[in-house]
Coordinates of C-alpha atoms in Angstrom, one line a residue:
Chain A
X960 CA -8.4 -18.3 14.3
X961 CA -6.1 -15.8 15.9
X962 CA -5.9 -16.0 19.7
X963 CA -8.7 -14.4 21.6
X964 CA -6.5 -12.1 23.6
X965 CA -5.1 -10.6 20.3
X966 CA -8.6 -10.2 18.8
X967 CA -9.7 -8.4 21.9
X968 CA -6.7 -6.1 21.9
X969 CA -7.2 -5.4 18.2
X970 CA -10.9 -4.4 18.8
X971 CA -9.8 -2.1 21.7
X972 CA -7.1 -0.5 19.6
X973 CA -9.6 0.1 16.8
X974 CA -11.5 2.4 19.1
X975 CA -8.6 4.9 19.1
X976 CA -8.7 7.9 16.8
X977 CA -6.8 7.4 13.6
X978 CA -6.4 3.7 14.1
X979 CA -8.1 1.6 11.5
X980 CA -8.5 -2.2 11.4
X981 CA -5.2 -2.8 9.6
X982 CA -3.2 -0.5 11.9
X983 CA -4.9 -2.1 14.9
X984 CA -3.7 -5.5 13.7
X985 CA -0.2 -4.2 13.1
X986 CA -0.1 -2.5 16.5
X987 CA -1.3 -5.6 18.4
X988 CA 1.3 -7.8 16.7
X989 CA 3.9 -5.2 17.4
X990 CA 2.9 -5.1 21.1
X991 CA 3.3 -8.9 21.2
X992 CA 6.9 -8.8 19.8
X993 CA 7.6 -5.6 21.8
X994 CA 8.0 -7.8 24.9
X995 CA 6.0 -8.3 28.1
X996 CA 7.8 -5.7 30.0
X997 CA 7.2 -2.8 27.6
X998 CA 3.5 -3.8 27.1
X999 CA 3.0 -3.8 30.8
X1000 CA 4.6 -0.4 31.2
X1001 CA 2.1 0.9 28.6
X1002 CA -0.8 -0.8 30.4
X1003 CA 0.3 0.6 33.8
X1004 CA 0.6 4.1 32.4
X1005 CA -3.0 3.7 31.1
X1006 CA -4.2 2.5 34.4
X1007 CA -2.7 5.4 36.4
X1008 CA -4.1 8.0 33.9
X1009 CA -7.5 8.3 35.6
X1010 CA -6.3 7.6 39.1
X1011 CA -3.7 10.4 39.1
X1012 CA -5.0 13.0 36.7
X1013 CA -8.0 15.3 37.3
X1014 CA -9.5 18.3 35.6
X1015 CA -8.4 21.5 37.5
X1016 CA -11.7 23.0 38.9
X1017 CA -10.2 26.5 38.3
X1018 CA -8.6 26.5 34.8
X1019 CA -10.3 23.4 33.4
X1020 CA -7.0 22.0 32.3
X1021 CA -5.4 18.6 33.2
X1022 CA -4.0 18.6 36.7
X1023 CA -2.2 16.3 39.2
X1024 CA -4.6 15.1 41.9
X1025 CA -2.4 17.0 44.3
X1026 CA -3.0 20.4 42.7
X1027 CA -2.7 22.2 39.3
X1028 CA 0.9 23.0 38.6
X1029 CA 0.0 26.0 36.5
X1030 CA -2.7 27.6 38.7
X1031 CA -0.4 27.1 41.8
X1032 CA 2.8 28.4 40.1
X1033 CA 3.4 31.7 41.8
X1034 CA 6.1 32.8 39.3
X1035 CA 3.3 33.2 36.7
X1036 CA 1.6 36.4 36.0
X1037 CA -1.9 36.3 37.5
X1038 CA -3.3 39.3 35.7
X1039 CA -3.4 37.8 32.2
X1040 CA -5.4 34.7 31.3
X1041 CA -5.0 32.8 28.0
X1042 CA -8.4 31.4 27.0
X1043 CA -8.2 28.1 25.0
X1044 CA -10.6 25.6 23.6
X1045 CA -9.2 22.4 25.0
X1046 CA -6.5 21.2 27.4
X1047 CA -4.1 20.1 24.6
X1048 CA -3.9 23.8 23.5
X1049 CA -2.3 24.6 26.9
X1050 CA 0.4 22.2 26.0
X1051 CA 1.1 23.8 22.6
X1052 CA 1.1 27.3 24.0
X1053 CA 3.2 26.5 27.0
X1054 CA 5.8 24.7 24.9
X1055 CA 6.3 27.9 22.9
X1056 CA 7.5 29.5 26.1
X1057 CA 6.0 32.9 25.0
X1058 CA 3.2 33.0 27.6
X1059 CA 3.7 33.1 31.3
X1060 CA 0.2 33.8 32.6
X1061 CA -2.7 31.5 33.7
X1062 CA -5.0 29.5 31.4
X1063 CA -8.7 28.9 31.1
X1064 CA -10.2 26.0 29.1
X1065 CA -13.6 26.7 27.6
X1066 CA -14.3 23.1 26.6
X1067 CA -15.4 24.1 23.1
X1068 CA -16.5 27.0 20.9
X1069 CA -19.9 28.6 20.4
X1070 CA -21.7 26.9 17.6
X1071 CA -25.5 27.6 17.3
X1072 CA -25.6 25.2 14.3
X1073 CA -24.4 22.3 16.4
X1074 CA -26.4 23.5 19.4
X1075 CA -23.5 24.7 21.5
X1076 CA -24.5 27.8 23.4
X1077 CA -22.8 29.9 26.1
X1078 CA -24.1 27.7 28.9
X1079 CA -22.3 24.7 27.4
X1080 CA -18.9 26.3 27.7
X1081 CA -17.0 27.3 30.9
X1082 CA -17.9 31.0 30.2
X1083 CA -19.6 31.7 33.5
X1084 CA -16.5 30.3 35.3
X1085 CA -14.3 32.6 33.2
X1086 CA -16.4 35.7 33.9
X1087 CA -16.4 34.9 37.6
X1088 CA -12.6 34.4 37.6
X1089 CA -12.0 37.8 35.9
X1090 CA -14.4 39.5 38.4
X1091 CA -12.9 37.9 41.5
X1092 CA -9.2 38.2 40.6
X1093 CA -7.7 41.3 39.3
X1094 CA -7.3 40.1 35.7
X1095 CA -6.2 42.9 33.3
X1096 CA -6.1 41.0 30.0
X1097 CA -7.7 38.0 28.3
X1098 CA -5.7 36.5 25.4
X1099 CA -8.2 34.5 23.3
X1100 CA -6.1 31.8 21.8
X1101 CA -8.8 30.2 19.6
X1102 CA -8.8 29.1 16.1
X1103 CA -9.4 30.8 12.8
X1104 CA -12.9 29.6 12.0
X1105 CA -16.5 30.9 12.3
X1106 CA -17.1 29.2 15.7
X1107 CA -14.0 30.8 17.2
X1108 CA -14.9 34.2 15.8
X1109 CA -18.4 33.9 17.4
X1110 CA -16.8 32.9 20.7
X1111 CA -14.3 35.8 20.5
X1112 CA -17.2 38.2 19.8
X1113 CA -19.3 36.9 22.6
X1114 CA -16.5 37.3 25.2
X1115 CA -15.5 40.7 23.9
X1116 CA -19.1 41.9 24.1
X1117 CA -19.3 40.8 27.7
X1118 CA -16.3 42.9 28.6
X1119 CA -17.1 45.9 26.4
X1120 CA -17.8 48.3 29.3
X1121 CA -15.0 47.0 31.5
X1122 CA -11.3 47.8 31.7
X1123 CA -10.3 44.2 30.8
X1124 CA -8.2 44.2 27.6
X1125 CA -9.3 41.5 25.2
X1126 CA -6.6 40.3 22.7
X1127 CA -6.4 37.6 20.1
X1128 CA -3.5 35.6 18.6
X1129 CA -2.0 37.4 15.6
X1130 CA -3.0 36.1 12.2
X1131 CA -0.4 36.1 9.4
X1132 CA 2.2 34.1 7.6
X1133 CA 3.6 31.1 9.6
X1134 CA 7.3 31.3 10.4
X1135 CA 9.3 29.6 7.7
X1136 CA 6.5 29.6 5.2
X1137 CA 6.9 31.1 1.7
X1138 CA 4.3 33.2 0.1
X1139 CA 3.5 30.8 -2.8
X1140 CA 2.2 28.2 -0.4
X1141 CA 0.2 30.7 1.8
X1142 CA -3.5 30.7 1.1
X1143 CA -5.3 33.9 0.0
X1144 CA -7.2 34.5 3.2
X1145 CA -4.1 34.3 5.3
X1146 CA -2.3 36.7 3.0
X1147 CA -5.3 39.1 3.3
X1148 CA -5.1 39.0 7.1
X1149 CA -1.3 39.4 7.0
X1150 CA -1.7 42.5 4.8
X1151 CA -4.5 44.0 7.0
X1152 CA -2.4 43.4 10.1
X1153 CA 0.9 44.5 8.6
X1154 CA 3.5 45.6 11.1
X1155 CA 5.7 48.7 11.0
X1156 CA 9.4 48.2 10.4
X1157 CA 11.3 50.7 12.5
X1158 CA 14.9 51.8 12.8
X1159 CA 16.5 49.5 10.3
Chain B
X1159 CA 3.6 21.4 33.4
X1160 CA 1.3 18.7 32.2
X1161 CA 0.6 16.0 34.8
X1162 CA 3.3 13.3 35.2
X1163 CA 0.9 10.4 34.5
X1164 CA 0.1 12.0 31.1
X1165 CA 3.7 12.7 30.3
X1166 CA 4.5 9.0 31.1
X1167 CA 1.7 7.8 28.9
X1168 CA 2.8 10.0 26.0
X1169 CA 6.3 8.6 26.2
X1170 CA 5.0 5.1 26.2
X1171 CA 2.7 5.7 23.2
X1172 CA 5.6 7.3 21.3
X1173 CA 7.4 4.0 21.3
X1174 CA 4.6 2.5 19.1
X1175 CA 5.3 2.2 15.4
X1176 CA 3.7 5.1 13.4
X1177 CA 3.1 7.2 16.5
X1178 CA 5.0 10.4 16.6
X1179 CA 5.2 13.0 19.4
X1180 CA 2.1 14.9 18.2
X1181 CA -0.1 11.8 17.8
X1182 CA 1.1 10.5 21.1
X1183 CA -0.1 13.7 22.8
X1184 CA -3.4 13.5 21.0
X1185 CA -3.9 9.8 21.8
X1186 CA -3.1 10.4 25.5
X1187 CA -5.6 13.3 25.7
X1188 CA -8.1 11.2 23.9
X1189 CA -7.7 8.3 26.3
X1190 CA -8.3 10.7 29.2
X1191 CA -11.6 11.9 27.8
X1192 CA -12.4 8.4 26.5
X1193 CA -13.3 7.5 30.1
X1194 CA -11.8 5.4 32.8
X1195 CA -13.7 2.2 31.9
X1196 CA -12.6 2.2 28.2
X1197 CA -9.0 3.0 29.1
X1198 CA -9.0 0.1 31.7
X1199 CA -10.4 -2.3 29.1
X1200 CA -7.5 -1.4 26.8
X1201 CA -5.0 -1.7 29.7
X1202 CA -6.4 -5.1 30.6
X1203 CA -6.3 -6.4 27.1
X1204 CA -2.6 -5.4 27.0
X1205 CA -1.9 -7.2 30.2
X1206 CA -3.5 -10.4 29.1
X1207 CA -1.6 -10.4 25.8
X1208 CA 1.5 -12.0 27.1
X1209 CA -0.2 -14.2 29.7
X1210 CA -2.6 -15.8 27.2
X1211 CA -0.8 -15.8 23.9
X1212 CA 2.3 -18.0 23.0
X1213 CA 4.2 -18.8 19.8
X1214 CA 3.0 -22.2 18.6
X1215 CA 6.1 -24.4 18.7
X1216 CA 5.0 -26.2 15.5
X1217 CA 3.9 -23.5 13.1
X1218 CA 5.5 -20.5 14.7
X1219 CA 2.3 -18.5 14.6
X1220 CA 0.4 -17.0 17.5
X1221 CA -1.4 -19.4 19.6
X1222 CA -3.6 -19.7 22.6
X1223 CA -1.8 -21.1 25.6
X1224 CA -4.1 -24.1 25.5
X1225 CA -3.1 -25.1 22.0
X1226 CA -2.8 -23.7 18.4
X1227 CA -6.3 -23.4 16.9
X1228 CA -4.9 -23.9 13.4
X1229 CA -2.5 -26.8 14.0
X1230 CA -5.1 -28.6 16.0
X1231 CA -7.9 -28.1 13.5
X1232 CA -8.6 -31.5 12.1
X1233 CA -10.9 -30.1 9.3
X1234 CA -7.8 -28.6 7.7
X1235 CA -5.8 -30.3 5.0
X1236 CA -2.5 -31.5 6.5
X1237 CA -0.7 -32.2 3.2
X1238 CA -0.3 -28.6 2.2
X1239 CA 1.7 -26.0 4.2
X1240 CA 1.6 -22.3 3.5
X1241 CA 5.0 -20.8 4.3
X1242 CA 4.8 -17.1 5.4
X1243 CA 7.3 -14.6 6.7
X1244 CA 5.5 -13.4 9.9
X1245 CA 2.4 -14.3 12.0
X1246 CA 0.4 -11.3 10.6
X1247 CA 0.6 -12.9 7.1
X1248 CA -1.4 -15.9 8.5
X1249 CA -4.2 -13.5 9.4
X1250 CA -4.3 -12.0 5.9
X1251 CA -4.3 -15.3 4.1
X1252 CA -6.8 -16.9 6.5
X1253 CA -9.2 -14.0 6.1
X1254 CA -9.3 -14.5 2.3
X1255 CA -10.8 -18.0 3.0
X1256 CA -8.9 -19.4 0.0
X1257 CA -6.5 -21.6 1.9
X1258 CA -7.5 -24.5 4.2
X1259 CA -4.1 -26.1 5.0
X1260 CA -1.5 -25.6 7.7
X1261 CA 0.9 -22.7 8.1
X1262 CA 4.6 -22.3 8.8
X1263 CA 6.2 -19.0 9.9
X1264 CA 9.8 -18.5 8.8
X1265 CA 10.4 -15.4 11.0
X1266 CA 12.0 -13.5 8.2
X1267 CA 13.5 -13.8 4.7
X1268 CA 17.1 -14.7 3.6
X1269 CA 19.1 -11.6 3.3
X1270 CA 22.9 -12.0 3.1
X1271 CA 23.3 -8.2 2.9
X1272 CA 21.6 -7.9 6.3
X1273 CA 23.3 -11.0 7.7
X1274 CA 20.2 -13.1 7.7
X1275 CA 21.2 -16.7 6.8
X1276 CA 19.2 -20.0 6.6
X1277 CA 20.1 -20.7 10.3
X1278 CA 18.3 -17.5 11.4
X1279 CA 15.0 -18.6 9.9
X1280 CA 12.7 -21.5 11.0
X1281 CA 13.9 -23.5 7.9
X1282 CA 15.2 -26.6 9.7
X1283 CA 11.9 -26.9 11.5
X1284 CA 10.1 -26.6 8.1
X1285 CA 12.2 -29.3 6.5
X1286 CA 11.7 -31.6 9.5
X1287 CA 8.0 -31.1 9.4
X1288 CA 7.8 -31.9 5.7
X1289 CA 9.9 -35.1 6.3
X1290 CA 7.9 -36.3 9.3
X1291 CA 4.4 -35.6 8.1
X1292 CA 3.3 -36.5 4.6
X1293 CA 3.3 -33.0 3.1
X1294 CA 2.7 -32.9 -0.6
X1295 CA 2.9 -29.2 -1.3
X1296 CA 4.5 -26.1 0.1
X1297 CA 2.8 -22.8 -0.9
X1298 CA 5.4 -20.1 -0.5
X1299 CA 3.4 -17.0 0.3
X1300 CA 6.3 -14.6 0.4
X1301 CA 6.6 -11.1 -1.0
X1302 CA 7.8 -9.8 -4.4
X1303 CA 11.3 -8.6 -3.4
X1304 CA 14.8 -9.9 -3.8
X1305 CA 14.9 -11.4 -0.3
X1306 CA 11.7 -13.3 -0.9
X1307 CA 13.0 -14.6 -4.2
X1308 CA 16.2 -15.8 -2.5
X1309 CA 14.2 -17.6 0.1
X1310 CA 11.9 -19.2 -2.5
X1311 CA 15.0 -20.3 -4.4
X1312 CA 16.6 -21.8 -1.3
X1313 CA 13.6 -23.8 -0.3
X1314 CA 12.9 -25.0 -3.9
X1315 CA 16.6 -26.1 -4.2
X1316 CA 16.3 -28.1 -0.9
X1317 CA 13.3 -30.1 -2.3
X1318 CA 14.5 -30.4 -5.9
X1319 CA 15.0 -34.1 -5.8
X1320 CA 11.9 -34.9 -3.7
X1321 CA 8.2 -35.3 -4.6
X1322 CA 7.1 -32.2 -2.7
X1323 CA 5.5 -29.7 -5.0
X1324 CA 6.6 -26.1 -4.4
X1325 CA 4.3 -23.3 -5.4
X1326 CA 4.2 -19.6 -5.1
X1327 CA 1.5 -17.0 -5.0
X1328 CA 0.5 -15.8 -8.5
X1329 CA 1.8 -12.4 -9.6
X1330 CA -0.4 -10.2 -11.6
X1331 CA -2.9 -7.3 -11.7
X1332 CA -4.7 -6.8 -8.3
X1333 CA -8.4 -7.3 -8.4
X1334 CA -10.2 -4.1 -9.1
X1335 CA -7.1 -2.3 -10.4
X1336 CA -7.0 -0.6 -13.8
X1337 CA -4.1 -1.0 -16.1
X1338 CA -3.1 2.7 -16.1
X1339 CA -2.2 2.5 -12.4
X1340 CA -0.4 -0.8 -12.6
X1341 CA 3.4 -0.5 -12.6
X1342 CA 5.5 -1.9 -15.5
X1343 CA 7.0 -4.9 -13.6
X1344 CA 3.6 -6.1 -12.4
X1345 CA 2.3 -5.8 -16.0
X1346 CA 5.4 -7.8 -17.3
X1347 CA 4.7 -10.6 -14.8
X1348 CA 1.0 -10.5 -15.6
X1349 CA 1.8 -11.0 -19.3
X1350 CA 4.4 -13.7 -18.6
X1351 CA 1.9 -15.6 -16.4
X1352 CA -1.1 -15.0 -18.7
X1353 CA -4.0 -17.4 -18.1
X1354 CA -6.0 -19.3 -20.8
X1355 CA -9.6 -18.3 -21.2
X1356 CA -11.6 -21.3 -22.0
X1357 CA -15.2 -22.1 -23.1
X1358 CA -16.6 -18.6 -23.1

């Protein structure tokens, strides 16, 4: 009933996360009205994705084929590595501008329930990096769940007899949030980790 | 910081309706992990969109380049035309299976406030079609808003001295809805248009 090319596009769009059958229809129709030029620009950027982007063999993040911009950036501190779960996390942390060291992507979190063990993550690569280079601190920028806690514990245990400092992102009230919308566990952590107020 | 090809894809995805900066980032990363083959299939379906699909010069809907499947379908009734606002509406109505006539896309609704007059819609084409072919009924499948009402009124007025029957989609309680979640205006229309129950 509707043209084959549109049906095909709808079925391809439906495979994307968060796109249901109705949104896929709407997107496909929008792309048609959007104009040939715009749609081709999107198609071309999709095609160049896998030809120009690789996984950096060192940090495990996304990198230009010509070399990882972060690992090769000599203005960054090389003695602190921020450990994250996935490449998108690098983007979030780097946007904040508060971290100027290197990164290491684990590719997941330890989860015995789901069959994810240490050998499934890029942990051996992390330990080798720390040993080879003179890394002084690992900032574990993982989430606030059981799997992240297990991963933090595993890494901290590995380094317990070394001089490498292991730190974790602070837990507390988000900036701009009010107390009445903050959940109990977050409040508990914020009280446990309360900060001294000096010299007011 | 993140590879140029990904930044470019994110900016292209952000142009889509309902896709904000965060979803664009997530989609771009997903497409990278999704694999080269899948991403190329999506890109190719985008590229074939404008080379294979045209607007049918008769009904104004989306059509294969080789001819409109609906207008050329001889099993459809040719004496009733369903008038819709946009091509996507054809898809919704046809999926219901309750209509087996032809379609006519207006390309909008009359809206003097927004400067949309009769000459901006495919109304002249509709009137010419009705005159040329032996159309007996126009089913106006427009929405429930002021602009749709104005458009319905305009078309009905044009045909007031002809034999062409003008009908509109029934207004009432949606199938499966309960009364307590139905708004007052819908209830009012449902009472006004109440249907006789015969021969129980």
